[in-house]
């Protein structure tokens, strides 16, 4: 079994276990404000790290390429309060344009 | 179930359609990062949590191991567990129904449900189920469409899909950045992840940022 299948099955199994365990524990267990706070911080940390890694790295190497233009356009779209699909499509279109001009 | 509150139905459907449509971006991203169409669809059916799904395909696509992909996705999935804690006493379901409720416990179903609480406890439960099932159906249909579309494209860079993935992550994190300390954490973690990429094994720089978040949360 390759890494991709392990990832699909492992991610799915743990995702469900987390959801189901939430439905099964008493509410007061997790009412602590620090736990609530950590719960809001973890997605911010991980998603920001993923944005950067997906834009500036390729196979463990740092790289600045057409993707940076795409990300910049996405930031502008978000600043202009564009809806999610517009953000993603405008990033893809600008990045693709630069890539095709260079190749 | 009693008569469905029409305002609740409208809220649930509009969220289901718009959020479900992001499934196109996920399906395309998954295939762009080396997952098969079947694997992409299974992630949407079984994992059914957008941020976790994007994370696992992002980590494996960057050359990370299955273990680091699973770890990153699971750290992002913790919040669904907390939503379950909030929803369980409101839904009061057992057995098979609880299994179904758990699977559709995500940002959107919890968010819409809590938004209906001012209407009535019944509207809140309807909001949860309608949004949970609605997002599930559309998310999976659109994942299939995105995966098939990306498969037909060939060189994904020529279509900008390699930039669509970080843009999607950015779109997911953007509404969460409410304070200056949130923004500082975001920028710090972004810089850390890039700076550590040549040094640490693939996937690890991303997971470590979760522990930065935990350390900051405990300190405050």
PDB file of C-alpha atoms in Angstrom:
ATOM      1  CA  UNK A   1       0.000   0.000   0.000  1.00  0.00           C
ATOM      2  CA  UNK A   2       1.500   3.353  -1.011  1.00  0.00           C
ATOM      3  CA  UNK A   3       1.783   6.579   0.988  1.00  0.00           C
ATOM      4  CA  UNK A   4      -1.288   8.049  -0.706  1.00  0.00           C
ATOM      5  CA  UNK A   5      -3.592   5.216   0.349  1.00  0.00           C
ATOM      6  CA  UNK A   6      -2.194   5.240   3.877  1.00  0.00           C
ATOM      7  CA  UNK A   7      -2.826   8.987   4.022  1.00  0.00           C
ATOM      8  CA  UNK A   8      -6.421   8.656   2.736  1.00  0.00           C
ATOM      9  CA  UNK A   9      -7.345   5.904   5.180  1.00  0.00           C
ATOM     10  CA  UNK A  10      -5.449   7.289   8.176  1.00  0.00           C
ATOM     11  CA  UNK A  11      -6.768  10.833   7.737  1.00  0.00           C
ATOM     12  CA  UNK A  12     -10.340   9.604   7.339  1.00  0.00           C
ATOM     13  CA  UNK A  13     -10.200   7.268  10.340  1.00  0.00           C
ATOM     14  CA  UNK A  14      -8.791   9.921  12.670  1.00  0.00           C
ATOM     15  CA  UNK A  15     -11.121  12.632  11.316  1.00  0.00           C
ATOM     16  CA  UNK A  16     -14.125  10.476  12.197  1.00  0.00           C
ATOM     17  CA  UNK A  17     -12.706   9.463  15.573  1.00  0.00           C
ATOM     18  CA  UNK A  18     -12.240  13.146  16.474  1.00  0.00           C
ATOM     19  CA  UNK A  19     -15.770  14.037  15.388  1.00  0.00           C
ATOM     20  CA  UNK A  20     -17.361  11.078  17.185  1.00  0.00           C
ATOM     21  CA  UNK A  21     -15.402  11.522  20.392  1.00  0.00           C
ATOM     22  CA  UNK A  22     -16.607  15.143  20.512  1.00  0.00           C
ATOM     23  CA  UNK A  23     -20.193  13.875  20.508  1.00  0.00           C
ATOM     24  CA  UNK A  24     -19.404  11.449  23.303  1.00  0.00           C
ATOM     25  CA  UNK A  25     -17.582  13.453  25.993  1.00  0.00           C
ATOM     26  CA  UNK A  26     -19.265  15.683  28.599  1.00  0.00           C
ATOM     27  CA  UNK A  27     -19.366  19.333  27.501  1.00  0.00           C
ATOM     28  CA  UNK A  28     -17.626  20.608  30.647  1.00  0.00           C
ATOM     29  CA  UNK A  29     -14.421  18.692  29.871  1.00  0.00           C
ATOM     30  CA  UNK A  30     -13.468  21.085  27.115  1.00  0.00           C
ATOM     31  CA  UNK A  31     -14.982  24.298  28.440  1.00  0.00           C
ATOM     32  CA  UNK A  32     -11.610  25.631  29.642  1.00  0.00           C
ATOM     33  CA  UNK A  33     -10.853  28.982  27.951  1.00  0.00           C
ATOM     34  CA  UNK A  34      -7.275  27.923  27.142  1.00  0.00           C
ATOM     35  CA  UNK A  35      -8.557  24.928  25.180  1.00  0.00           C
ATOM     36  CA  UNK A  36     -11.005  27.172  23.327  1.00  0.00           C
ATOM     37  CA  UNK A  37      -8.174  29.583  22.573  1.00  0.00           C
ATOM     38  CA  UNK A  38      -5.793  26.875  21.333  1.00  0.00           C
ATOM     39  CA  UNK A  39      -8.633  25.607  19.144  1.00  0.00           C
ATOM     40  CA  UNK A  40      -8.784  28.950  17.341  1.00  0.00           C
ATOM     41  CA  UNK A  41      -4.994  29.306  17.066  1.00  0.00           C
ATOM     42  CA  UNK A  42      -4.124  25.882  15.608  1.00  0.00           C
ATOM     43  CA  UNK A  43      -5.933  26.387  12.267  1.00  0.00           C
ATOM     44  CA  UNK A  44      -4.355  29.839  11.905  1.00  0.00           C
ATOM     45  CA  UNK A  45      -0.861  28.397  12.407  1.00  0.00           C
ATOM     46  CA  UNK A  46      -1.269  25.348  10.176  1.00  0.00           C
ATOM     47  CA  UNK A  47      -3.120  27.049   7.329  1.00  0.00           C
ATOM     48  CA  UNK A  48      -0.634  29.954   7.222  1.00  0.00           C
ATOM     49  CA  UNK A  49       2.268  27.508   7.163  1.00  0.00           C
ATOM     50  CA  UNK A  50       0.588  25.635   4.313  1.00  0.00           C
ATOM     51  CA  UNK A  51       0.034  28.843   2.310  1.00  0.00           C
ATOM     52  CA  UNK A  52       3.728  29.671   2.559  1.00  0.00           C
ATOM     53  CA  UNK A  53       5.046  26.159   1.956  1.00  0.00           C
ATOM     54  CA  UNK A  54       2.816  25.653  -1.082  1.00  0.00           C
ATOM     55  CA  UNK A  55       3.909  28.982  -2.569  1.00  0.00           C
ATOM     56  CA  UNK A  56       7.641  29.167  -1.855  1.00  0.00           C
ATOM     57  CA  UNK A  57       8.870  25.577  -1.759  1.00  0.00           C
ATOM     58  CA  UNK A  58       9.148  22.634  -4.088  1.00  0.00           C
ATOM     59  CA  UNK A  59      10.405  19.244  -2.900  1.00  0.00           C
ATOM     60  CA  UNK A  60      12.314  20.630   0.106  1.00  0.00           C
ATOM     61  CA  UNK A  61      13.834  23.502  -1.901  1.00  0.00           C
ATOM     62  CA  UNK A  62      12.979  27.179  -1.645  1.00  0.00           C
ATOM     63  CA  UNK A  63      11.676  28.623  -4.888  1.00  0.00           C
ATOM     64  CA  UNK A  64      10.180  31.862  -6.115  1.00  0.00           C
ATOM     65  CA  UNK A  65       8.168  31.388  -9.298  1.00  0.00           C
ATOM     66  CA  UNK A  66       4.813  32.047 -10.981  1.00  0.00           C
ATOM     67  CA  UNK A  67       2.953  30.900  -7.860  1.00  0.00           C
ATOM     68  CA  UNK A  68       4.006  34.100  -6.054  1.00  0.00           C
ATOM     69  CA  UNK A  69       2.048  36.155  -8.577  1.00  0.00           C
ATOM     70  CA  UNK A  70      -0.971  33.915  -7.977  1.00  0.00           C
ATOM     71  CA  UNK A  71      -0.716  34.371  -4.214  1.00  0.00           C
ATOM     72  CA  UNK A  72      -0.324  38.150  -4.557  1.00  0.00           C
ATOM     73  CA  UNK A  73      -3.465  38.302  -6.680  1.00  0.00           C
ATOM     74  CA  UNK A  74      -5.278  36.161  -4.083  1.00  0.00           C
ATOM     75  CA  UNK A  75      -4.276  38.624  -1.337  1.00  0.00           C
ATOM     76  CA  UNK A  76      -5.576  41.540  -3.402  1.00  0.00           C
ATOM     77  CA  UNK A  77      -8.829  39.665  -4.070  1.00  0.00           C
ATOM     78  CA  UNK A  78      -9.259  38.992  -0.341  1.00  0.00           C
ATOM     79  CA  UNK A  79      -8.531  42.627   0.515  1.00  0.00           C
ATOM     80  CA  UNK A  80     -11.277  43.555  -1.953  1.00  0.00           C
ATOM     81  CA  UNK A  81     -13.571  41.097  -0.085  1.00  0.00           C
ATOM     82  CA  UNK A  82     -13.952  38.816  -3.092  1.00  0.00           C
ATOM     83  CA  UNK A  83     -15.774  35.512  -2.477  1.00  0.00           C
ATOM     84  CA  UNK A  84     -13.701  32.327  -2.140  1.00  0.00           C
ATOM     85  CA  UNK A  85     -14.146  31.011  -5.724  1.00  0.00           C
ATOM     86  CA  UNK A  86     -13.036  34.371  -7.148  1.00  0.00           C
ATOM     87  CA  UNK A  87      -9.937  34.310  -4.926  1.00  0.00           C
ATOM     88  CA  UNK A  88      -8.943  30.836  -6.090  1.00  0.00           C
ATOM     89  CA  UNK A  89      -9.750  31.368  -9.771  1.00  0.00           C
ATOM     90  CA  UNK A  90      -7.984  34.742 -10.019  1.00  0.00           C
ATOM     91  CA  UNK A  91      -4.883  33.245  -8.361  1.00  0.00           C
ATOM     92  CA  UNK A  92      -4.907  30.294 -10.753  1.00  0.00           C
ATOM     93  CA  UNK A  93      -5.460  32.464 -13.834  1.00  0.00           C
ATOM     94  CA  UNK A  94      -2.649  34.924 -13.060  1.00  0.00           C
ATOM     95  CA  UNK A  95      -0.203  32.172 -12.140  1.00  0.00           C
ATOM     96  CA  UNK A  96      -1.055  30.211 -15.286  1.00  0.00           C
ATOM     97  CA  UNK A  97      -0.596  33.310 -17.419  1.00  0.00           C
ATOM     98  CA  UNK A  98       2.920  33.934 -16.086  1.00  0.00           C
ATOM     99  CA  UNK A  99       3.834  30.238 -16.365  1.00  0.00           C
ATOM    100  CA  UNK A 100       2.696  30.068 -19.979  1.00  0.00           C
ATOM    101  CA  UNK A 101       4.528  33.284 -20.887  1.00  0.00           C
ATOM    102  CA  UNK A 102       7.767  31.837 -19.487  1.00  0.00           C
ATOM    103  CA  UNK A 103       7.479  28.413 -21.104  1.00  0.00           C
TER     104      UNK A 103
ATOM    105  CA  UNK B   1     -39.464  16.287  12.354  1.00  0.00           C
ATOM    106  CA  UNK B   2     -41.893  19.167  12.434  1.00  0.00           C
ATOM    107  CA  UNK B   3     -42.353  21.683   9.624  1.00  0.00           C
ATOM    108  CA  UNK B   4     -39.086  23.124   8.343  1.00  0.00           C
ATOM    109  CA  UNK B   5     -38.522  26.786   9.131  1.00  0.00           C
ATOM    110  CA  UNK B   6     -38.173  28.484   5.718  1.00  0.00           C
ATOM    111  CA  UNK B   7     -35.501  30.942   6.879  1.00  0.00           C
ATOM    112  CA  UNK B   8     -33.493  28.008   8.254  1.00  0.00           C
ATOM    113  CA  UNK B   9     -33.887  26.155   4.978  1.00  0.00           C
ATOM    114  CA  UNK B  10     -32.685  29.211   3.050  1.00  0.00           C
ATOM    115  CA  UNK B  11     -29.622  29.650   5.285  1.00  0.00           C
ATOM    116  CA  UNK B  12     -28.753  25.966   5.044  1.00  0.00           C
ATOM    117  CA  UNK B  13     -29.140  25.750   1.278  1.00  0.00           C
ATOM    118  CA  UNK B  14     -27.134  28.878   0.500  1.00  0.00           C
ATOM    119  CA  UNK B  15     -24.267  27.714   2.710  1.00  0.00           C
ATOM    120  CA  UNK B  16     -24.424  24.191   1.275  1.00  0.00           C
ATOM    121  CA  UNK B  17     -24.223  25.359  -2.314  1.00  0.00           C
ATOM    122  CA  UNK B  18     -21.469  27.939  -1.920  1.00  0.00           C
ATOM    123  CA  UNK B  19     -19.312  25.817   0.373  1.00  0.00           C
ATOM    124  CA  UNK B  20     -19.996  22.675  -1.617  1.00  0.00           C
ATOM    125  CA  UNK B  21     -18.749  24.413  -4.744  1.00  0.00           C
ATOM    126  CA  UNK B  22     -15.285  24.728  -3.164  1.00  0.00           C
ATOM    127  CA  UNK B  23     -15.171  20.983  -3.631  1.00  0.00           C
ATOM    128  CA  UNK B  24     -14.084  21.711  -7.213  1.00  0.00           C
ATOM    129  CA  UNK B  25     -10.940  23.357  -5.858  1.00  0.00           C
ATOM    130  CA  UNK B  26     -10.305  20.410  -3.555  1.00  0.00           C
ATOM    131  CA  UNK B  27     -10.805  17.755  -6.231  1.00  0.00           C
ATOM    132  CA  UNK B  28      -8.496  19.616  -8.588  1.00  0.00           C
ATOM    133  CA  UNK B  29      -5.890  20.191  -5.870  1.00  0.00           C
ATOM    134  CA  UNK B  30      -5.904  16.541  -4.845  1.00  0.00           C
ATOM    135  CA  UNK B  31      -5.306  15.312  -8.395  1.00  0.00           C
ATOM    136  CA  UNK B  32      -2.714  18.068  -8.955  1.00  0.00           C
ATOM    137  CA  UNK B  33      -0.833  16.733  -5.929  1.00  0.00           C
ATOM    138  CA  UNK B  34      -0.751  13.141  -7.155  1.00  0.00           C
ATOM    139  CA  UNK B  35      -3.915  11.607  -5.678  1.00  0.00           C
ATOM    140  CA  UNK B  36      -6.122   9.509  -7.965  1.00  0.00           C
ATOM    141  CA  UNK B  37      -9.722  10.516  -8.677  1.00  0.00           C
ATOM    142  CA  UNK B  38     -10.900   7.637  -6.445  1.00  0.00           C
ATOM    143  CA  UNK B  39      -8.638   8.705  -3.565  1.00  0.00           C
ATOM    144  CA  UNK B  40      -9.788  12.325  -3.923  1.00  0.00           C
ATOM    145  CA  UNK B  41     -13.444  11.298  -3.759  1.00  0.00           C
ATOM    146  CA  UNK B  42     -12.843   8.979  -0.796  1.00  0.00           C
ATOM    147  CA  UNK B  43     -11.227  11.840   1.117  1.00  0.00           C
ATOM    148  CA  UNK B  44     -14.329  13.967   0.545  1.00  0.00           C
ATOM    149  CA  UNK B  45     -16.706  11.148   1.494  1.00  0.00           C
ATOM    150  CA  UNK B  46     -14.845   9.818   4.516  1.00  0.00           C
ATOM    151  CA  UNK B  47     -12.692  12.635   5.907  1.00  0.00           C
ATOM    152  CA  UNK B  48     -15.300  15.282   4.976  1.00  0.00           C
ATOM    153  CA  UNK B  49     -13.524  18.290   6.442  1.00  0.00           C
ATOM    154  CA  UNK B  50     -12.167  20.785   3.920  1.00  0.00           C
ATOM    155  CA  UNK B  51      -9.129  22.157   5.745  1.00  0.00           C
ATOM    156  CA  UNK B  52      -7.945  18.669   6.755  1.00  0.00           C
ATOM    157  CA  UNK B  53      -8.380  17.396   3.202  1.00  0.00           C
ATOM    158  CA  UNK B  54      -6.456  20.301   1.677  1.00  0.00           C
ATOM    159  CA  UNK B  55      -3.747  19.772   4.296  1.00  0.00           C
ATOM    160  CA  UNK B  56      -3.178  16.095   3.609  1.00  0.00           C
ATOM    161  CA  UNK B  57      -2.976  16.601  -0.161  1.00  0.00           C
ATOM    162  CA  UNK B  58      -0.720  19.639   0.332  1.00  0.00           C
ATOM    163  CA  UNK B  59       1.722  17.784   2.575  1.00  0.00           C
ATOM    164  CA  UNK B  60       1.933  14.693   0.370  1.00  0.00           C
ATOM    165  CA  UNK B  61       2.179  16.831  -2.741  1.00  0.00           C
ATOM    166  CA  UNK B  62       5.193  18.601  -1.208  1.00  0.00           C
ATOM    167  CA  UNK B  63       6.889  15.223  -0.704  1.00  0.00           C
ATOM    168  CA  UNK B  64       5.849  14.663   2.916  1.00  0.00           C
ATOM    169  CA  UNK B  65       5.188  11.186   4.295  1.00  0.00           C
ATOM    170  CA  UNK B  66       1.722   9.770   4.935  1.00  0.00           C
ATOM    171  CA  UNK B  67       2.375  10.151   8.652  1.00  0.00           C
ATOM    172  CA  UNK B  68       3.086  13.889   8.485  1.00  0.00           C
ATOM    173  CA  UNK B  69       0.079  14.356   6.181  1.00  0.00           C
ATOM    174  CA  UNK B  70      -2.177  12.485   8.599  1.00  0.00           C
ATOM    175  CA  UNK B  71      -0.781  14.408  11.584  1.00  0.00           C
ATOM    176  CA  UNK B  72      -1.339  17.813   9.969  1.00  0.00           C
ATOM    177  CA  UNK B  73      -4.862  16.898   8.834  1.00  0.00           C
ATOM    178  CA  UNK B  74      -5.721  15.501  12.262  1.00  0.00           C
ATOM    179  CA  UNK B  75      -4.496  18.595  14.115  1.00  0.00           C
ATOM    180  CA  UNK B  76      -6.847  20.594  11.898  1.00  0.00           C
ATOM    181  CA  UNK B  77      -9.637  18.094  12.639  1.00  0.00           C
ATOM    182  CA  UNK B  78      -9.508  18.672  16.393  1.00  0.00           C
ATOM    183  CA  UNK B  79     -11.901  21.572  16.063  1.00  0.00           C
ATOM    184  CA  UNK B  80     -14.592  19.256  14.664  1.00  0.00           C
ATOM    185  CA  UNK B  81     -14.320  17.354  17.937  1.00  0.00           C
ATOM    186  CA  UNK B  82     -14.975  20.558  19.835  1.00  0.00           C
ATOM    187  CA  UNK B  83     -17.975  21.251  17.595  1.00  0.00           C
ATOM    188  CA  UNK B  84     -19.243  17.790  18.515  1.00  0.00           C
ATOM    189  CA  UNK B  85     -18.990  18.720  22.187  1.00  0.00           C
ATOM    190  CA  UNK B  86     -21.111  21.815  21.515  1.00  0.00           C
ATOM    191  CA  UNK B  87     -23.683  20.042  19.314  1.00  0.00           C
ATOM    192  CA  UNK B  88     -24.198  16.767  21.235  1.00  0.00           C
ATOM    193  CA  UNK B  89     -26.327  18.207  24.085  1.00  0.00           C
ATOM    194  CA  UNK B  90     -28.396  20.156  21.518  1.00  0.00           C
ATOM    195  CA  UNK B  91     -29.001  17.246  19.134  1.00  0.00           C
ATOM    196  CA  UNK B  92     -29.455  14.512  21.788  1.00  0.00           C
ATOM    197  CA  UNK B  93     -29.004  11.598  19.375  1.00  0.00           C
ATOM    198  CA  UNK B  94     -27.763   8.053  20.007  1.00  0.00           C
ATOM    199  CA  UNK B  95     -26.598   4.994  18.099  1.00  0.00           C
ATOM    200  CA  UNK B  96     -26.554   5.198  14.305  1.00  0.00           C
ATOM    201  CA  UNK B  97     -27.922   8.745  14.295  1.00  0.00           C
ATOM    202  CA  UNK B  98     -25.001   9.846  16.441  1.00  0.00           C
ATOM    203  CA  UNK B  99     -22.568   8.300  13.933  1.00  0.00           C
ATOM    204  CA  UNK B 100     -24.231  10.238  11.099  1.00  0.00           C
ATOM    205  CA  UNK B 101     -24.307  13.425  13.167  1.00  0.00           C
ATOM    206  CA  UNK B 102     -20.588  13.049  13.926  1.00  0.00           C
ATOM    207  CA  UNK B 103     -19.692  12.641  10.250  1.00  0.00           C
ATOM    208  CA  UNK B 104     -21.493  15.873   9.267  1.00  0.00           C
ATOM    209  CA  UNK B 105     -20.145  17.867  12.230  1.00  0.00           C
ATOM    210  CA  UNK B 106     -18.063  20.538  10.480  1.00  0.00           C
ATOM    211  CA  UNK B 107     -17.554  24.327  10.530  1.00  0.00           C
ATOM    212  CA  UNK B 108     -20.641  25.014   8.424  1.00  0.00           C
ATOM    213  CA  UNK B 109     -23.225  22.699  10.015  1.00  0.00           C
ATOM    214  CA  UNK B 110     -22.219  23.889  13.492  1.00  0.00           C
ATOM    215  CA  UNK B 111     -22.128  27.525  12.399  1.00  0.00           C
ATOM    216  CA  UNK B 112     -25.574  27.476  10.763  1.00  0.00           C
ATOM    217  CA  UNK B 113     -27.051  25.519  13.686  1.00  0.00           C
ATOM    218  CA  UNK B 114     -25.798  28.018  16.265  1.00  0.00           C
ATOM    219  CA  UNK B 115     -27.061  30.838  14.062  1.00  0.00           C
ATOM    220  CA  UNK B 116     -30.597  29.364  14.233  1.00  0.00           C
ATOM    221  CA  UNK B 117     -30.622  29.141  18.011  1.00  0.00           C
ATOM    222  CA  UNK B 118     -32.382  32.516  18.291  1.00  0.00           C
ATOM    223  CA  UNK B 119     -35.282  31.102  16.227  1.00  0.00           C
ATOM    224  CA  UNK B 120     -35.935  27.878  18.169  1.00  0.00           C
ATOM    225  CA  UNK B 121     -34.186  24.713  19.357  1.00  0.00           C
ATOM    226  CA  UNK B 122     -36.030  22.883  16.570  1.00  0.00           C
ATOM    227  CA  UNK B 123     -34.728  25.333  13.929  1.00  0.00           C
ATOM    228  CA  UNK B 124     -31.240  24.809  15.319  1.00  0.00           C
ATOM    229  CA  UNK B 125     -31.448  21.045  14.879  1.00  0.00           C
ATOM    230  CA  UNK B 126     -32.907  21.450  11.380  1.00  0.00           C
ATOM    231  CA  UNK B 127     -30.122  23.881  10.492  1.00  0.00           C
ATOM    232  CA  UNK B 128     -27.527  21.360  11.599  1.00  0.00           C
ATOM    233  CA  UNK B 129     -28.954  18.443   9.620  1.00  0.00           C
ATOM    234  CA  UNK B 130     -29.897  20.410   6.496  1.00  0.00           C
ATOM    235  CA  UNK B 131     -26.499  22.096   6.285  1.00  0.00           C
ATOM    236  CA  UNK B 132     -24.589  18.942   7.190  1.00  0.00           C
ATOM    237  CA  UNK B 133     -26.318  16.850   4.504  1.00  0.00           C
ATOM    238  CA  UNK B 134     -26.412  19.724   2.010  1.00  0.00           C
ATOM    239  CA  UNK B 135     -22.684  20.424   2.222  1.00  0.00           C
ATOM    240  CA  UNK B 136     -21.981  16.671   2.160  1.00  0.00           C
ATOM    241  CA  UNK B 137     -23.889  16.162  -1.097  1.00  0.00           C
ATOM    242  CA  UNK B 138     -22.530  19.219  -2.935  1.00  0.00           C
ATOM    243  CA  UNK B 139     -18.975  18.872  -1.593  1.00  0.00           C
ATOM    244  CA  UNK B 140     -18.763  15.303  -2.889  1.00  0.00           C
ATOM    245  CA  UNK B 141     -20.330  16.029  -6.281  1.00  0.00           C
ATOM    246  CA  UNK B 142     -18.047  19.008  -6.839  1.00  0.00           C
ATOM    247  CA  UNK B 143     -14.983  17.062  -5.680  1.00  0.00           C
ATOM    248  CA  UNK B 144     -15.636  14.501  -8.396  1.00  0.00           C
ATOM    249  CA  UNK B 145     -16.053  17.263 -10.986  1.00  0.00           C
ATOM    250  CA  UNK B 146     -12.826  18.990  -9.914  1.00  0.00           C
ATOM    251  CA  UNK B 147     -10.829  15.759  -9.839  1.00  0.00           C
ATOM    252  CA  UNK B 148     -12.011  14.695 -13.300  1.00  0.00           C
ATOM    253  CA  UNK B 149     -11.365  18.191 -14.629  1.00  0.00           C
ATOM    254  CA  UNK B 150      -7.815  18.300 -13.288  1.00  0.00           C
ATOM    255  CA  UNK B 151      -7.118  14.810 -14.618  1.00  0.00           C
ATOM    256  CA  UNK B 152      -8.060  16.016 -18.106  1.00  0.00           C
ATOM    257  CA  UNK B 153      -5.765  19.051 -17.896  1.00  0.00           C
ATOM    258  CA  UNK B 154      -2.315  17.467 -18.055  1.00  0.00           C
ATOM    259  CA  UNK B 155       0.329  19.980 -16.919  1.00  0.00           C
ATOM    260  CA  UNK B 156      -1.424  21.510 -13.911  1.00  0.00           C
ATOM    261  CA  UNK B 157       0.993  24.453 -13.762  1.00  0.00           C
ATOM    262  CA  UNK B 158      -0.232  25.662 -17.163  1.00  0.00           C
ATOM    263  CA  UNK B 159      -3.715  25.927 -15.623  1.00  0.00           C
ATOM    264  CA  UNK B 160      -2.544  27.619 -12.443  1.00  0.00           C
ATOM    265  CA  UNK B 161      -3.593  24.772 -10.153  1.00  0.00           C
ATOM    266  CA  UNK B 162      -0.281  24.893  -8.277  1.00  0.00           C
ATOM    267  CA  UNK B 163      -1.188  28.456  -7.242  1.00  0.00           C
ATOM    268  CA  UNK B 164      -4.860  27.603  -6.612  1.00  0.00           C
ATOM    269  CA  UNK B 165      -3.893  25.385  -3.672  1.00  0.00           C
ATOM    270  CA  UNK B 166      -2.085  28.048  -1.587  1.00  0.00           C
ATOM    271  CA  UNK B 167      -4.792  30.544  -2.582  1.00  0.00           C
ATOM    272  CA  UNK B 168      -7.400  28.131  -1.215  1.00  0.00           C
ATOM    273  CA  UNK B 169      -5.486  27.826   2.073  1.00  0.00           C
ATOM    274  CA  UNK B 170      -5.258  31.602   2.221  1.00  0.00           C
ATOM    275  CA  UNK B 171      -9.005  31.893   1.657  1.00  0.00           C
ATOM    276  CA  UNK B 172      -9.577  29.455   4.540  1.00  0.00           C
ATOM    277  CA  UNK B 173      -7.296  31.252   6.992  1.00  0.00           C
ATOM    278  CA  UNK B 174      -8.207  34.844   6.053  1.00  0.00           C
ATOM    279  CA  UNK B 175     -11.549  35.094   7.920  1.00  0.00           C
ATOM    280  CA  UNK B 176      -9.873  33.648  11.039  1.00  0.00           C
ATOM    281  CA  UNK B 177      -7.397  36.539  11.309  1.00  0.00           C
ATOM    282  CA  UNK B 178      -9.351  38.812  13.607  1.00  0.00           C
ATOM    283  CA  UNK B 179      -6.720  40.434  15.800  1.00  0.00           C
ATOM    284  CA  UNK B 180      -3.174  41.688  15.314  1.00  0.00           C
ATOM    285  CA  UNK B 181      -1.851  38.789  17.367  1.00  0.00           C
ATOM    286  CA  UNK B 182      -3.669  36.374  15.007  1.00  0.00           C
ATOM    287  CA  UNK B 183      -1.951  38.082  12.063  1.00  0.00           C
ATOM    288  CA  UNK B 184       1.423  37.982  13.797  1.00  0.00           C
ATOM    289  CA  UNK B 185       0.977  34.258  14.455  1.00  0.00           C
ATOM    290  CA  UNK B 186       0.022  33.690  10.808  1.00  0.00           C
ATOM    291  CA  UNK B 187       3.046  35.535   9.428  1.00  0.00           C
ATOM    292  CA  UNK B 188       5.383  33.967  11.977  1.00  0.00           C
ATOM    293  CA  UNK B 189       4.217  30.453  11.109  1.00  0.00           C
ATOM    294  CA  UNK B 190       4.433  31.156   7.373  1.00  0.00           C
ATOM    295  CA  UNK B 191       8.041  32.361   7.693  1.00  0.00           C
ATOM    296  CA  UNK B 192       8.917  29.459   9.995  1.00  0.00           C
ATOM    297  CA  UNK B 193       7.498  26.857   7.608  1.00  0.00           C
ATOM    298  CA  UNK B 194       9.421  28.209   4.630  1.00  0.00           C
ATOM    299  CA  UNK B 195      12.670  28.741   6.558  1.00  0.00           C
ATOM    300  CA  UNK B 196      12.606  25.192   7.986  1.00  0.00           C
ATOM    301  CA  UNK B 197      11.697  23.459   4.706  1.00  0.00           C
ATOM    302  CA  UNK B 198      15.307  22.890   3.528  1.00  0.00           C
ATOM    303  CA  UNK B 199      16.315  21.681   7.014  1.00  0.00           C
ATOM    304  CA  UNK B 200      13.515  19.481   8.388  1.00  0.00           C
ATOM    305  CA  UNK B 201      11.924  16.433   6.683  1.00  0.00           C
ATOM    306  CA  UNK B 202       8.958  17.340   4.415  1.00  0.00           C
ATOM    307  CA  UNK B 203       5.739  17.991   6.315  1.00  0.00           C
ATOM    308  CA  UNK B 204       7.421  18.511   9.684  1.00  0.00           C
ATOM    309  CA  UNK B 205       7.834  22.313   9.398  1.00  0.00           C
ATOM    310  CA  UNK B 206       4.044  22.556   9.064  1.00  0.00           C
ATOM    311  CA  UNK B 207       3.210  20.278  11.992  1.00  0.00           C
ATOM    312  CA  UNK B 208       5.625  22.154  14.269  1.00  0.00           C
ATOM    313  CA  UNK B 209       3.620  25.354  13.756  1.00  0.00           C
ATOM    314  CA  UNK B 210       0.649  23.686  15.514  1.00  0.00           C
ATOM    315  CA  UNK B 211       2.840  23.332  18.590  1.00  0.00           C
ATOM    316  CA  UNK B 212       3.803  27.003  18.337  1.00  0.00           C
ATOM    317  CA  UNK B 213       0.053  27.744  18.437  1.00  0.00           C
ATOM    318  CA  UNK B 214      -0.433  25.471  21.460  1.00  0.00           C
ATOM    319  CA  UNK B 215       2.476  27.087  23.312  1.00  0.00           C
ATOM    320  CA  UNK B 216       1.064  30.570  22.668  1.00  0.00           C
ATOM    321  CA  UNK B 217      -2.443  29.477  23.701  1.00  0.00           C
ATOM    322  CA  UNK B 218      -1.176  28.037  26.990  1.00  0.00           C
ATOM    323  CA  UNK B 219       0.879  31.122  27.828  1.00  0.00           C
ATOM    324  CA  UNK B 220      -1.930  33.644  27.503  1.00  0.00           C
TER     325      UNK B 220
END
